[in-house]
Every structure is written in structure tokens, then in C-alpha cells.
Coordinates of N, CA and C in Angstrom, one line a residue:
M29 N 25.2 100.0 155.0 CA 25.4 99.2 156.2 C 26.4 98.2 155.9
A30 N 27.5 98.1 156.6 CA 28.5 97.1 156.5 C 28.7 96.4 157.8
A31 N 28.9 95.1 157.7 CA 29.1 94.3 158.9 C 30.2 93.3 158.5
R32 N 31.1 93.1 159.5 CA 32.2 92.1 159.3 C 31.9 90.9 160.2
A33 N 32.0 89.7 159.6 CA 31.8 88.5 160.4 C 33.2 88.3 161.1
R34 N 33.1 87.7 162.3 CA 34.3 87.6 163.1 C 35.4 86.9 162.5
G35 N 35.3 85.8 162.0 CA 36.4 85.0 161.5 C 36.5 84.9 160.0
G36 N 35.4 85.2 159.3 CA 35.4 85.0 157.9 C 35.9 86.2 157.1
G37 N 36.0 87.4 157.6 CA 36.5 88.5 156.9 C 35.5 88.9 155.8
R38 N 34.3 88.6 155.9 CA 33.3 88.8 154.8 C 32.7 90.2 155.1
V39 N 32.4 91.0 154.1 CA 31.8 92.3 154.2 C 30.4 92.3 153.5
L40 N 29.4 92.7 154.2 CA 28.1 92.8 153.6 C 27.8 94.2 153.3
E41 N 27.4 94.5 152.2 CA 27.1 95.9 151.8 C 25.7 96.0 151.2
M42 N 25.1 97.1 151.5 CA 23.8 97.4 150.9 C 24.0 97.8 149.4
P43 N 23.1 97.5 148.6 CA 23.2 97.8 147.2 C 23.3 99.4 147.0
A44 N 24.2 99.8 146.2 CA 24.4 101.3 146.0 C 23.1 101.8 145.3
R45 N 22.8 103.1 145.7 CA 21.7 103.7 145.1 C 22.0 104.1 143.7
R46 N 21.1 103.8 142.8 CA 21.4 104.1 141.4 C 21.1 105.6 141.2
S47 N 22.0 106.2 140.5 CA 21.8 107.6 140.2 C 20.7 107.8 139.1
R48 N 19.7 108.5 139.5 CA 18.6 108.6 138.5 C 18.7 110.0 137.8
E49 N 18.4 109.9 136.6 CA 18.3 111.2 135.8 C 16.9 111.8 136.0
A50 N 16.9 113.1 136.2 CA 15.6 113.7 136.4 C 14.8 113.7 135.0
S51 N 13.6 113.5 135.1 CA 12.8 113.5 133.9 C 12.6 114.9 133.4
P52 N 12.4 115.2 132.1 CA 12.3 116.5 131.7 C 11.1 117.3 132.3
E53 N 10.1 116.5 132.7 CA 8.9 117.2 133.3 C 9.3 117.7 134.7
R54 N 10.2 117.1 135.4 CA 10.6 117.5 136.7 C 11.6 118.7 136.7
T55 N 12.3 118.9 135.6 CA 13.3 119.9 135.6 C 12.7 121.3 135.1
K56 N 11.5 121.3 134.7 CA 10.9 122.5 134.2 C 10.7 123.5 135.3
V57 N 11.0 124.8 135.1 CA 10.9 125.8 136.1 C 9.7 126.6 135.8
W58 N 8.9 126.9 136.8 CA 7.6 127.6 136.6 C 8.0 129.1 136.5
T59 N 7.5 129.8 135.5 CA 7.6 131.2 135.4 C 6.2 131.8 135.3
E60 N 6.0 132.9 136.0 CA 4.7 133.6 135.9 C 4.6 134.2 134.5
P61 N 3.4 134.1 133.9 CA 3.2 134.8 132.6 C 3.2 136.3 132.8
R62 N 3.8 137.0 131.9 CA 3.9 138.5 132.1 C 2.5 139.1 131.8
A63 N 2.2 140.0 132.7 CA 1.0 140.7 132.6 C 1.1 141.6 131.4
P64 N 0.0 141.8 130.7 CA 0.0 142.7 129.5 C 0.4 144.1 129.9
R65 N 1.4 144.7 129.2 CA 1.9 146.0 129.6 C 0.9 147.0 129.2
Q66 N 0.5 147.8 130.2 CA -0.4 148.9 129.9 C 0.4 150.1 129.4
E67 N -0.1 150.8 128.4 CA 0.6 152.0 127.9 C 0.4 153.1 128.9
R68 N 1.5 153.6 129.5 CA 1.4 154.7 130.5 C 1.3 156.0 129.7
R69 N 0.4 156.9 130.1 CA 0.2 158.2 129.5 C 0.4 159.2 130.5
V70 N 1.0 160.3 130.2 CA 1.3 161.4 131.1 C 0.6 162.7 130.6
P71 N 0.1 163.5 131.5 CA -0.5 164.8 131.0 C 0.5 165.8 130.7
V72 N 0.3 166.6 129.7 CA 1.2 167.7 129.3 C 0.3 169.0 129.1
L73 N 0.8 170.0 129.8 CA 0.1 171.3 129.7 C 1.1 172.3 129.1
Y74 N 0.7 172.9 128.0 CA 1.6 173.9 127.3 C 0.9 175.1 126.8
Y75 N 1.7 176.1 126.5 CA 1.1 177.4 126.0 C 1.8 177.7 124.7
L76 N 1.1 178.2 123.8 CA 1.6 178.7 122.5 C 1.7 180.3 122.6
C77 N 2.7 180.8 121.9 CA 3.0 182.2 121.9 C 2.9 182.7 120.5
R78 N 2.0 183.8 120.3 CA 1.9 184.4 119.0 C 2.1 185.9 119.1
N79 N 3.0 186.5 118.4 CA 3.3 187.9 118.4 C 3.6 188.4 119.9
G80 N 4.3 187.6 120.6 CA 4.7 187.9 122.0 C 3.5 187.8 123.0
Q81 N 2.4 187.3 122.6 CA 1.3 187.1 123.5 C 1.0 185.6 123.7
L82 N 0.8 185.2 125.0 CA 0.5 183.8 125.3 C -1.0 183.5 125.0
E83 N -1.2 182.4 124.4 CA -2.5 182.0 124.1 C -3.0 181.2 125.3
H84 N -4.2 180.7 125.2 CA -4.8 179.9 126.2 C -4.0 178.6 126.4
P85 N -4.1 178.0 127.6 CA -3.3 176.7 127.8 C -3.9 175.6 127.0
H86 N -3.0 174.7 126.5 CA -3.4 173.5 125.8 C -3.0 172.3 126.6
F87 N -3.9 171.3 126.6 CA -3.7 170.1 127.4 C -3.8 168.9 126.5
M88 N -2.9 168.0 126.7 CA -3.0 166.7 126.0 C -2.3 165.6 126.8
E89 N -2.6 164.4 126.6 CA -2.0 163.3 127.2 C -1.2 162.5 126.1
V90 N 0.1 162.3 126.5 CA 1.0 161.6 125.5 C 1.5 160.3 126.1
P91 N 1.7 159.3 125.3 CA 2.2 158.0 125.8 C 3.7 158.2 126.2
L92 N 4.0 157.6 127.3 CA 5.4 157.7 127.9 C 6.1 156.4 127.4
S93 N 7.1 156.7 126.6 CA 7.8 155.5 126.0 C 9.2 155.2 126.7
S94 N 9.6 156.1 127.6 CA 10.9 155.9 128.2 C 10.6 155.9 129.7
V95 N 11.4 155.1 130.4 CA 11.3 155.0 131.9 C 12.0 156.2 132.5
E96 N 12.8 157.0 131.7 CA 13.5 158.1 132.3 C 12.7 159.4 132.3
G97 N 11.5 159.3 131.8 CA 10.6 160.5 131.8 C 10.4 161.1 130.5
L98 N 9.7 162.2 130.5 CA 9.3 162.9 129.3 C 10.2 164.1 129.1
Y99 N 10.8 164.3 127.9 CA 11.6 165.5 127.6 C 10.9 166.2 126.4
L100 N 10.6 167.5 126.6 CA 10.0 168.2 125.5 C 11.1 169.0 124.8
R101 N 10.9 169.3 123.5 CA 11.8 170.1 122.7 C 11.2 171.4 122.3

């Protein structure tokens, strides 16, 4: 706020706001703790072949280590 007196040419000013530095506690950003990652397992059904004959089906669950899926060799 500034005001000029009519004849004196005097200017009154409000004191300037001091720039405050933020305390380290105020600058911390909250991050959610990560949930424990559960090992994802996928079912696999396969058949073995002996002497040209298929055996009974075999089933097992294997851990999925890739987000791209499961590739069998």
C-alpha cells in the first residue's frame, strides 16, 4: 500500500514480505509404500511323447517371470 502526501512528496510503503525458505519437513513428498509383489504363477498343461505315442497329460504351475508371457521351448 502506497500513499502520497499532497505537498510533501512522501511515499509510505508496507514492509516487503520476507522470502521464506521452506523447511525440509515441508518439502517432503509422500509416496505410498509398495505392496509386496506376489509371485504370479500360471498353469501349464503338456503331453510327453514316447515311441510316437502320447502319454497322459501332465500339469504343473510355473512362476511367471516376464510381463510378456510364458514361452515354452
